[in-house]
XYZ file of C-alpha atoms in Angstrom:
681
model
C 0.090 -0.171 -0.073
C 2.597 2.282 0.910
C 4.498 2.021 -2.381
C 1.415 2.238 -4.272
C 0.838 5.620 -2.199
C 4.521 6.323 -3.074
C 3.931 5.841 -6.655
C 0.972 8.140 -6.922
C 2.712 10.731 -5.387
C 5.611 10.618 -7.798
C 3.380 10.524 -10.618
C 0.942 13.313 -9.408
C 1.538 15.538 -12.490
C 0.909 12.645 -14.931
C -2.317 11.768 -13.140
C -3.732 15.080 -13.534
C -2.770 15.206 -17.245
C -5.060 12.406 -17.631
C -7.910 13.546 -15.681
C -7.340 17.030 -17.492
C -7.715 15.183 -20.742
C -10.561 13.041 -19.934
C -12.462 16.128 -18.234
C -11.952 18.116 -21.255
C -12.930 14.943 -23.789
C -16.262 14.793 -21.737
C -17.331 18.227 -21.771
C -16.517 18.536 -25.572
C -18.552 15.524 -26.635
C -21.355 16.794 -23.985
C -21.370 20.057 -26.107
C -21.174 18.263 -29.325
C -24.861 17.862 -31.334
C -26.143 14.370 -30.615
C -27.512 13.149 -33.742
C -26.331 11.255 -36.354
C -24.107 12.946 -39.041
C -24.872 12.931 -42.747
C -21.738 11.199 -44.118
C -21.792 13.002 -47.472
C -21.082 16.732 -48.018
C -23.579 18.486 -50.589
C -21.514 20.306 -53.171
C -24.176 22.823 -54.487
C -23.854 23.592 -58.234
C -21.149 20.790 -58.717
C -21.412 17.055 -60.030
C -22.005 14.751 -57.384
C -18.610 12.651 -56.922
C -20.076 9.796 -54.771
C -21.863 6.275 -55.862
C -25.291 6.464 -56.598
C -27.283 7.207 -53.724
C -30.664 5.785 -53.098
C -33.327 6.546 -50.305
C -32.629 4.650 -47.012
C -36.039 5.337 -45.732
C -39.237 7.235 -46.570
C -38.682 11.084 -46.307
C -40.569 14.228 -47.125
C -39.151 16.990 -49.435
C -38.130 20.072 -47.756
C -39.549 23.393 -49.245
C -36.339 25.958 -49.504
C -36.394 28.970 -47.478
C -37.299 31.052 -50.254
C -40.438 29.173 -50.970
C -41.281 29.277 -47.342
C -40.934 33.010 -46.849
C -42.752 33.276 -50.271
C -45.482 31.556 -49.230
C -45.867 33.346 -45.779
C -45.855 36.673 -47.541
C -48.692 35.622 -49.990
C -50.731 34.688 -46.853
C -49.966 37.716 -45.136
C -51.035 39.753 -48.558
C -53.974 37.620 -48.870
C -55.392 37.607 -45.467
C -58.986 39.124 -45.004
C -58.922 41.484 -41.775
C -61.661 40.911 -39.107
C -64.030 44.357 -37.999
C -66.158 43.814 -34.886
C -69.653 45.182 -35.381
C -71.275 46.423 -31.932
C -75.043 45.460 -32.278
C -75.780 47.414 -28.941
C -75.011 50.802 -30.141
C -77.934 50.961 -32.990
C -80.538 49.978 -30.760
C -79.224 52.607 -28.134
C -79.222 55.118 -30.788
C -82.748 54.320 -32.177
C -84.298 54.325 -28.660
C -83.119 57.764 -28.089
C -84.684 59.071 -31.362
C -88.029 60.287 -29.735
C -86.235 62.331 -27.195
C -83.588 64.259 -29.488
C -86.298 64.712 -32.290
C -88.379 67.238 -30.434
C -85.484 69.192 -28.884
C -84.333 70.099 -32.443
C -87.544 70.888 -34.417
C -90.016 73.668 -33.173
C -93.318 72.146 -31.403
C -95.342 73.687 -34.556
C -93.476 71.616 -36.803
C -92.824 68.421 -35.011
C -96.812 68.338 -34.175
C -97.776 68.654 -37.573
C -95.064 66.224 -39.357
C -94.052 63.810 -36.174
C -94.399 60.597 -37.743
C -93.100 61.614 -41.194
C -89.565 63.121 -39.446
C -89.236 60.411 -36.943
C -89.995 57.575 -39.559
C -87.371 59.173 -41.810
C -84.941 59.249 -38.903
C -85.120 55.439 -38.115
C -85.110 54.658 -41.951
C -82.110 56.564 -42.148
C -80.382 55.046 -38.997
C -80.949 51.874 -40.669
C -79.154 52.616 -43.603
C -76.559 53.941 -41.666
C -76.068 50.898 -39.359
C -76.654 48.291 -42.156
C -73.026 47.099 -42.573
C -71.935 49.778 -39.612
C -70.240 53.341 -39.123
C -66.268 52.422 -38.559
C -64.523 54.233 -36.302
C -61.508 55.009 -37.969
C -60.569 54.394 -41.444
C -58.139 51.610 -41.891
C -57.069 52.604 -45.568
C -57.746 49.576 -47.123
C -58.750 49.458 -51.016
C -62.540 49.836 -51.579
C -62.739 46.196 -53.380
C -61.073 44.459 -50.394
C -62.926 41.833 -49.070
C -63.554 41.857 -44.904
C -65.068 39.798 -42.377
C -67.653 41.406 -40.258
C -68.465 39.936 -36.787
C -71.700 40.317 -35.264
C -71.432 38.309 -32.267
C -70.376 34.720 -33.138
C -71.239 35.035 -36.880
C -68.886 36.565 -39.222
C -69.966 37.707 -42.842
C -67.692 38.328 -45.735
C -68.493 41.867 -47.169
C -66.608 44.625 -49.272
C -64.683 47.073 -47.752
C -66.425 49.870 -49.310
C -69.977 49.032 -47.756
C -68.899 49.666 -44.173
C -69.699 53.569 -43.804
C -66.625 55.870 -42.590
C -67.084 58.613 -40.639
C -65.728 61.176 -43.189
C -68.647 60.070 -45.290
C -71.415 60.531 -43.203
C -72.287 63.894 -44.020
C -72.331 63.211 -47.844
C -74.501 60.131 -46.718
C -76.976 62.019 -44.910
C -77.142 65.224 -47.515
C -77.865 62.452 -50.216
C -80.584 60.850 -48.107
C -82.343 64.053 -47.141
C -82.274 65.697 -50.806
C -84.149 62.426 -51.637
C -86.679 62.815 -49.255
C -89.666 65.224 -49.040
C -88.025 66.821 -45.935
C -85.227 68.771 -47.681
C -86.494 71.856 -46.187
C -85.268 70.905 -42.995
C -82.092 70.007 -43.854
C -79.931 71.701 -41.252
C -82.574 70.386 -38.363
C -81.985 66.765 -39.721
C -78.415 67.185 -39.752
C -78.380 67.898 -36.353
C -80.545 65.210 -35.201
C -78.210 62.720 -36.713
C -75.169 64.368 -35.527
C -76.560 64.222 -31.997
C -77.307 60.608 -32.467
C -74.809 58.785 -34.720
C -72.166 56.804 -33.093
C -69.601 54.694 -34.388
C -70.248 51.053 -33.951
C -67.641 49.107 -36.038
C -63.945 49.031 -35.043
C -60.833 46.905 -36.665
C -60.332 43.470 -34.590
C -56.517 43.530 -34.749
C -56.420 40.650 -32.113
C -58.590 38.299 -34.020
C -57.165 39.194 -37.352
C -53.573 38.859 -35.506
C -54.718 35.507 -34.242
C -56.608 33.951 -37.608
C -53.169 35.212 -39.518
C -51.036 33.092 -37.052
C -53.123 29.965 -37.286
C -52.925 30.148 -41.157
C -48.771 30.694 -41.045
C -48.648 27.932 -38.516
C -50.326 25.683 -40.484
C -48.000 26.136 -43.246
C -46.551 22.988 -44.711
C -42.984 22.914 -44.573
C -42.702 19.679 -47.282
C -44.031 19.084 -50.378
C -44.126 15.568 -52.019
C -42.408 12.375 -50.584
C -39.658 10.055 -51.654
C -40.040 6.626 -50.989
C -37.581 4.164 -49.608
C -35.189 2.344 -52.020
C -35.945 5.404 -54.721
C -32.598 6.610 -56.371
C -32.081 10.222 -55.103
C -29.027 11.201 -57.036
C -26.895 9.501 -59.736
C -22.717 9.921 -59.776
C -22.066 12.745 -61.944
C -25.147 14.617 -61.811
C -25.018 18.490 -60.707
C -26.906 19.277 -57.705
C -28.757 22.184 -58.447
C -32.485 22.720 -58.086
C -34.782 19.869 -56.615
C -32.100 17.705 -56.630
C -30.129 19.840 -53.968
C -33.422 20.110 -52.202
C -34.008 16.294 -52.071
C -30.528 16.077 -50.879
C -30.618 18.763 -48.142
C -34.169 17.163 -46.869
C -32.479 13.768 -46.667
C -29.539 15.063 -44.833
C -32.180 17.085 -42.504
C -34.384 13.784 -41.928
C -31.091 11.525 -40.932
C -30.018 14.039 -38.813
C -33.034 15.056 -36.935
C -34.911 11.704 -36.454
C -35.370 9.748 -33.559
C -32.502 7.345 -32.681
C -32.711 4.179 -30.657
C -30.885 4.262 -26.996
C -28.491 1.779 -28.580
C -27.922 4.079 -31.867
C -27.139 7.015 -29.343
C -24.565 5.178 -27.451
C -22.875 4.278 -30.654
C -22.789 7.886 -31.809
C -21.221 9.000 -28.234
C -18.715 6.463 -28.322
C -17.794 7.586 -32.039
C -17.635 11.190 -31.053
C -15.476 10.268 -27.714
C -12.921 8.321 -29.989
C -12.544 11.320 -32.519
C -12.156 13.912 -29.886
C -9.751 11.828 -27.427
C -7.757 11.336 -30.585
C -7.734 14.846 -31.475
C -6.679 15.997 -28.046
C -4.327 13.153 -27.636
C -2.180 14.702 -30.805
C -2.042 17.867 -29.144
C -0.688 16.617 -25.968
C 2.008 14.118 -27.878
C 2.619 17.409 -29.398
C 3.541 19.020 -26.629
C 5.194 16.301 -24.878
C 7.628 15.779 -27.936
C 8.225 19.538 -29.255
C 7.378 21.533 -25.672
C 8.617 19.426 -22.940
C 9.115 22.518 -20.522
C 5.292 23.520 -21.002
C 3.970 19.575 -20.795
C 5.604 19.359 -17.423
C 4.030 22.676 -16.276
C 0.436 21.435 -15.194
C -0.826 24.940 -15.018
C 0.326 25.724 -18.595
C -1.668 22.442 -20.188
C -4.566 23.468 -18.406
C -4.270 26.882 -19.573
C -4.234 25.171 -23.170
C -6.941 22.827 -22.842
C -9.103 25.554 -21.321
C -8.982 27.723 -24.072
C -9.655 24.848 -26.682
C -12.935 24.141 -24.498
C -13.960 27.784 -24.092
C -13.797 28.273 -27.887
C -15.638 25.197 -28.327
C -17.978 26.279 -25.392
C -18.645 29.922 -27.154
C -19.255 28.524 -30.846
C -21.749 26.220 -29.242
C -23.793 28.822 -27.741
C -23.673 30.858 -30.794
C -24.660 28.020 -33.130
C -27.660 27.232 -30.646
C -28.676 31.207 -30.349
C -28.536 31.735 -34.257
C -26.380 29.848 -36.833
C -26.043 33.107 -38.762
C -23.722 34.693 -36.383
C -21.064 31.667 -36.116
C -18.411 33.962 -37.721
C -18.930 36.101 -35.166
C -16.924 34.074 -32.234
C -13.673 35.375 -32.714
C -12.020 32.104 -33.101
C -8.548 33.900 -33.973
C -8.444 34.935 -30.424
C -6.889 31.408 -29.669
C -3.707 31.385 -31.573
C -3.210 35.285 -30.561
C -3.298 34.424 -26.886
C -0.930 31.156 -27.211
C 1.506 33.128 -29.256
C 1.564 35.902 -26.514
C 2.115 33.140 -24.028
C 4.051 30.519 -25.556
C 4.991 30.385 -29.541
C 3.630 30.405 -32.804
C 3.944 26.965 -33.659
C 1.826 25.943 -30.629
C -0.766 28.512 -31.232
C -1.162 27.102 -34.833
C -1.261 23.448 -33.920
C -3.928 24.217 -30.964
C -5.942 26.318 -33.434
C -5.933 23.452 -36.004
C -7.251 20.974 -33.468
C -9.727 23.325 -32.131
C -11.206 23.916 -35.524
C -11.289 20.262 -36.337
C -13.579 19.655 -33.454
C -16.031 22.821 -34.005
C -16.414 20.975 -37.691
C -18.668 18.334 -35.683
C -21.049 21.408 -34.660
C -21.242 24.042 -37.464
C -22.951 23.296 -40.690
C -20.941 23.530 -44.029
C -17.809 22.142 -41.881
C -15.460 21.876 -44.752
C -16.150 25.576 -45.717
C -15.999 26.591 -41.925
C -12.652 24.968 -41.234
C -11.025 26.308 -44.460
C -11.979 29.607 -43.765
C -10.664 29.552 -39.940
C -7.643 27.710 -40.875
C -6.458 30.157 -43.204
C -7.418 32.928 -40.841
C -5.223 31.393 -38.299
C -2.424 30.947 -40.111
C -2.615 35.009 -41.256
C -3.056 35.324 -37.725
C 0.211 33.712 -36.817
C 2.025 35.276 -39.757
C 1.101 38.986 -39.311
C 0.855 39.126 -35.502
C 4.828 39.698 -34.327
C 4.521 42.178 -31.387
C 1.007 41.790 -29.788
C 2.086 44.702 -27.444
C 2.144 47.488 -30.211
C -1.635 48.347 -30.453
C -1.146 49.211 -34.255
C 0.101 45.683 -34.710
C -3.000 44.298 -33.723
C -5.293 46.486 -35.506
C -3.507 45.727 -38.840
C -3.519 42.137 -38.144
C -7.330 42.127 -37.579
C -8.048 43.902 -40.597
C -5.840 41.289 -42.598
C -7.890 38.769 -40.837
C -10.895 40.063 -41.501
C -10.012 40.570 -45.544
C -9.187 36.952 -45.309
C -12.550 35.791 -44.188
C -14.102 37.940 -46.864
C -11.990 37.074 -49.796
C -12.645 33.210 -48.955
C -16.415 33.689 -48.567
C -16.445 35.477 -51.864
C -14.707 32.442 -53.640
C -16.776 29.774 -51.706
C -20.144 32.019 -52.768
C -18.927 32.240 -56.509
C -17.960 28.260 -56.578
C -21.170 27.175 -55.041
C -23.479 29.820 -56.720
C -21.838 30.725 -60.115
C -22.215 34.289 -59.589
C -21.798 37.435 -57.176
C -25.361 38.271 -56.860
C -25.624 35.680 -53.687
C -22.903 37.536 -51.782
C -24.927 38.327 -48.679
C -24.167 41.688 -46.830
C -25.129 40.190 -43.529
C -22.431 37.568 -43.529
C -19.893 40.236 -44.232
C -20.694 42.265 -41.480
C -20.631 39.046 -38.996
C -16.967 38.895 -40.310
C -16.575 42.399 -39.153
C -17.856 41.872 -35.855
C -15.716 38.955 -35.614
C -12.723 41.171 -36.562
C -13.821 43.510 -33.753
C -14.203 40.964 -31.239
C -10.761 39.974 -31.769
C -9.614 43.451 -30.341
C -10.618 41.736 -27.134
C -7.407 39.622 -26.872
C -5.545 42.576 -25.113
C -7.917 42.309 -22.007
C -8.306 38.664 -21.980
C -4.312 38.203 -21.869
C -4.646 40.446 -18.954
C -7.378 38.392 -17.164
C -5.448 35.326 -18.148
C -2.278 36.603 -16.545
C -3.997 37.098 -13.229
C -6.026 33.641 -13.498
C -2.720 31.616 -14.252
C -0.051 33.692 -13.212
C 1.786 33.551 -16.403
C 3.586 36.422 -18.278
C 3.246 37.959 -21.776
C 5.138 40.320 -23.827
C 2.808 43.206 -22.737
C 3.482 42.926 -19.141
C 7.253 42.538 -20.041
C 7.262 45.565 -21.847
C 5.542 46.936 -18.600
C 8.227 45.676 -16.448
C 11.030 47.031 -18.792
C 10.309 50.467 -17.903
C 13.147 51.903 -15.979
C 10.771 53.954 -14.089
C 8.882 51.209 -12.457
C 8.876 51.421 -8.927
C 11.335 48.332 -8.267
C 13.980 49.516 -10.799
C 13.625 53.117 -9.646
C 14.213 51.952 -5.896
C 17.440 49.850 -7.222
C 18.723 52.935 -8.909
C 18.542 54.775 -5.619
C 20.355 52.120 -3.265
C 22.593 50.707 -5.629
C 23.626 52.769 -8.648
C 26.560 51.184 -9.615
C 24.268 47.748 -9.778
C 21.488 49.359 -11.650
C 23.636 50.845 -14.422
C 25.458 46.947 -14.582
C 21.934 45.904 -15.112
C 21.030 48.376 -17.996
C 24.412 47.087 -19.495
C 23.674 43.594 -19.355
C 20.211 44.023 -20.592
C 21.615 45.828 -23.633
C 23.892 42.884 -24.431
C 21.413 40.127 -23.603
C 18.836 41.684 -26.068
C 21.275 41.898 -28.413
C 22.639 38.282 -28.192
C 18.834 37.142 -28.128
C 17.675 38.539 -31.132
C 20.819 37.036 -32.885
C 19.756 33.450 -32.065
C 16.009 34.187 -32.053
C 15.574 33.425 -28.254
C 12.835 35.935 -26.556
C 14.675 39.267 -26.300
C 11.896 41.066 -24.578
C 12.026 38.268 -21.748
C 15.854 38.220 -21.338
C 16.101 42.147 -21.423
C 13.562 42.094 -18.573
C 15.416 39.196 -16.615
C 18.655 41.265 -17.222
C 17.093 44.393 -15.522
C 15.914 42.677 -12.485
C 18.469 39.728 -11.999
C 20.504 41.954 -9.149
C 17.972 43.356 -7.371
C 18.923 41.340 -4.375
C 22.264 43.402 -3.975
C 19.922 46.278 -2.843
C 20.170 44.672 0.804
C 23.767 45.068 1.140
C 24.945 47.235 -1.924
C 28.374 48.434 -0.388
C 29.686 44.785 -0.283
C 29.577 44.794 -3.998
C 32.288 46.642 -5.993
C 30.083 48.566 -8.635
C 28.321 50.456 -5.508
C 31.500 51.192 -3.528
C 32.411 55.073 -3.673
C 35.515 54.973 -1.621
C 38.898 52.938 -0.952
C 37.428 51.575 1.903
C 36.428 47.846 1.245
C 33.281 46.619 3.257
C 35.142 43.138 3.055
C 38.218 43.814 4.740
C 37.000 43.054 8.167
C 35.257 40.012 7.028
C 36.250 36.302 6.565
C 36.308 34.881 3.218
C 33.500 32.566 4.111
C 31.450 35.547 5.567
C 31.923 37.557 2.544
C 31.217 34.842 0.033
C 27.987 34.225 2.081
C 26.976 37.879 1.479
C 27.788 37.736 -2.098
C 25.784 34.586 -2.634
C 23.116 35.581 -0.734
C 22.103 38.377 -3.020
C 20.336 35.263 -5.105
C 18.279 34.155 -2.126
C 17.668 38.217 -1.267
C 16.581 38.490 -4.931
C 14.016 35.929 -5.115
C 12.340 37.232 -1.923
C 12.329 40.780 -2.856
C 10.754 39.872 -6.663
C 8.132 37.702 -4.886
C 7.324 40.731 -2.539
C 6.807 42.736 -5.158
C 4.677 40.379 -7.514
C 7.097 39.459 -10.225
C 6.533 36.830 -12.433
C 8.089 33.264 -12.107
C 9.647 33.603 -15.409
C 11.428 36.726 -14.411
C 12.157 35.416 -10.886
C 14.227 32.460 -13.042
C 16.651 34.898 -14.200
C 17.477 35.832 -10.626
C 17.611 32.103 -9.389
C 19.939 30.981 -12.399
C 22.349 34.015 -13.415
C 24.973 32.529 -11.307
C 23.978 29.001 -11.518
C 26.340 26.989 -9.564
C 29.481 28.478 -10.014
C 31.617 29.389 -7.260
C 32.528 33.180 -5.486
C 36.507 32.418 -7.171
C 37.770 35.545 -5.202
C 36.874 34.749 -1.827
C 37.646 31.025 -2.364
C 41.121 31.700 -3.563
C 41.470 33.744 -0.785
C 40.232 31.412 1.719
C 42.714 28.754 -0.040
C 45.583 31.139 1.075
C 44.845 30.846 4.151
C 43.385 27.057 4.744
C 44.687 24.762 2.011
C 41.487 22.501 3.034
C 38.821 24.981 1.986
C 35.945 23.104 0.493
C 34.602 25.040 -2.824
C 31.111 23.956 -2.027
C 30.859 26.907 0.963
C 31.899 29.348 -1.767
C 29.244 28.013 -4.374
C 26.189 29.696 -5.528
C 22.886 27.510 -4.863
C 21.879 27.195 -8.396
C 20.083 25.929 -10.214
C 22.017 26.174 -13.482
C 20.252 27.926 -16.444
C 17.379 25.744 -18.151
C 16.551 27.719 -21.171
C 18.306 30.100 -23.967
C 17.231 33.220 -22.168
C 18.642 32.303 -18.676
C 21.938 30.989 -20.550
C 22.221 34.174 -22.415
C 21.741 36.171 -19.063
C 24.601 34.081 -17.425
C 27.373 34.780 -20.324
C 26.400 38.383 -20.466
C 26.431 38.913 -16.977
C 29.534 37.387 -16.327
C 31.246 39.162 -19.228
C 29.962 42.326 -18.226
C 30.801 42.478 -15.011
C 34.271 41.263 -15.540
C 35.143 43.743 -18.020
C 35.260 46.523 -15.697
C 38.715 44.814 -14.642
C 40.317 45.158 -17.939
C 43.086 47.665 -17.800
C 44.437 48.421 -21.597
C 41.586 46.584 -23.447
C 42.556 45.629 -27.060
C 40.545 43.851 -29.926
C 42.929 40.420 -28.900
C 42.530 41.012 -25.120
C 38.804 41.181 -25.544
C 38.252 38.290 -27.563
C 40.487 36.026 -25.261
C 38.766 37.709 -22.092
C 35.262 36.561 -23.623
C 36.410 33.299 -24.752
C 37.789 32.537 -21.538
C 34.620 33.239 -19.270
C 32.413 31.460 -21.695
C 34.538 28.563 -21.948
C 34.755 28.175 -18.145
C 30.915 28.225 -17.495
C 30.752 25.414 -20.629
C 33.751 23.678 -18.607
C 31.660 23.878 -15.415
C 28.475 22.301 -17.334
C 26.440 25.621 -16.573
C 24.681 25.233 -19.788
C 23.864 21.667 -19.692
C 20.242 22.236 -19.013
C 19.398 24.728 -21.505
C 18.313 24.073 -24.717
C 20.992 26.376 -26.568
C 23.582 24.622 -29.190
C 27.357 25.267 -29.428
C 26.759 27.277 -32.639
C 24.530 29.864 -30.817
C 26.816 30.040 -27.851
C 29.452 30.781 -30.754
C 27.213 33.520 -31.886
C 26.615 35.173 -28.475
C 30.241 35.290 -28.143
C 30.313 37.140 -31.340
C 27.866 39.518 -30.218
C 29.460 39.962 -26.819
C 32.829 40.794 -28.573
C 31.661 43.281 -30.924
C 29.569 45.074 -28.319
C 32.498 45.237 -25.651
C 34.864 46.780 -28.560
C 32.136 49.391 -29.007
C 31.749 49.947 -25.499
C 35.718 50.463 -24.921
C 35.876 52.522 -28.324
C 38.624 50.665 -30.029
C 39.690 51.555 -33.537
C 41.645 49.512 -36.086
C 45.366 49.708 -35.415
C 46.959 51.031 -38.355
C 50.675 50.443 -39.390
C 53.278 53.165 -38.456
């Protein structure tokens, strides 16, 4: 049991990666659509390249989106509106006639012609309310048929039969002129205007309900294909009705209800493919990015980004498939390039696009566009911390999207008339969303504790608080750090190392000297040496402690681990040679380990470069009469000694690259000492 626990503890990093791998695969499979995938691509406007296709089951032919929209529009245009007829208002109006008429007509006239006047008023009101008086004109055509609802019954009439309010005066004048009461026109008009009320109104609720009922009953299919019928033959062009039939077959195939056993097999198939894709990524990292593979935080970061992009794309596809290109997928290679390198960013991007092919429609077109956009992202984005570069890169990415979409449309449709402005707009929105990469990188730095070039640029500012403190407490060390930074940056550029990282590492590598600045020769301003009163071991202890002190100060000021690595390794496991030899003069049994730096030795190109530049720059102050030959021998001697002591054994730097660094250091030192060619006398 104890052995098992020990093995578990030793291999905990590996077990974590297996767990992370399995968890990511499960979550991605959960997000994928759970239906059968149609095994054929439908190449619209191109010949059918596969074997003759026969219907595997009965299925209905789906109408095209255009046909459905036309049918909907036709229903809307031909829909008959409903008007509500209030039957109580005419009754109430007629009941008020005996009261209103006497109030308008003088008694002498009313008493003589009461029956005639009241009879005319009632007959006219019957004519007014035969089809009703409309409350508001709906501006329909006069010949438009409408439904007039009286209670639970509806009658189809012409819209012109309904009297409108603006037509009432003309109607009444006409009726009065045709009667034998024309001499009382003004009195009769006053009676009618006192009595008449609108009783017909547009029934919008019932009209909309009936319209929606008709729209809901639209059939989305036309005709059927029987099982065993030939759908398309090899070589036939996929267009028109053939295209609709193939689209219908694909839709039916992917949306049919699967049995439990089929569902399980689909899950198994998805799991195998997703696991295979993620395994390829993990193997790539293990083989070519060993330092990343050994860091669980970095592996988690990579897998999290893949899962995040799959999840975001799934949400957008479920919301509205038309917005799939709004998802800024190019953020993925940009982010990984900012924290790691371009090759890992591109490889991860391709794996992610392959996984997204299961989710999106027209997967070949989608994957082609996204892979091309990812390549453009990697090639054009050199320095993410420069805002202009980001905007230029986003512009190029958007342009590539648009050009690729234009080409696909021309291939599929045969003309440019079908290029949709809405799709071009989604590309623009996706490009703008890519600009979110900068705040996203900042968030990632805080969550995962990593450092990008943008943070390195901020740290390289010599007005930063910690560097300002170094320049005040240990001005000589600060000047030394600046010189080392310039040398290291030049060397890194020559061998394609991370110049920004090594420059920042050089600026902070000696911050531990702030604790006892006068014990270091570059900060001594008088002839008095602080080491004169100390034993060699004590002096060596103070010198070596500046590494430990530097790490403590760096952590206190929240410097990134990648920068602290330079403080740890810039002396490796070398010895403080001056005090070791001094001790040896006094004691032949002196132990070199008592004068050795704690290490570790450099483990990257950048930390190796800093060790070389730091040693050369510091020792160069001891050169009395430097000449070109002296400097060449001086640089060779220092770096060869470091190589002999196996200080670069763990760093991924080659002999050729070390020779290039030597060459740069020699040239820079000659410039510093202002050496010129010696002319013969």
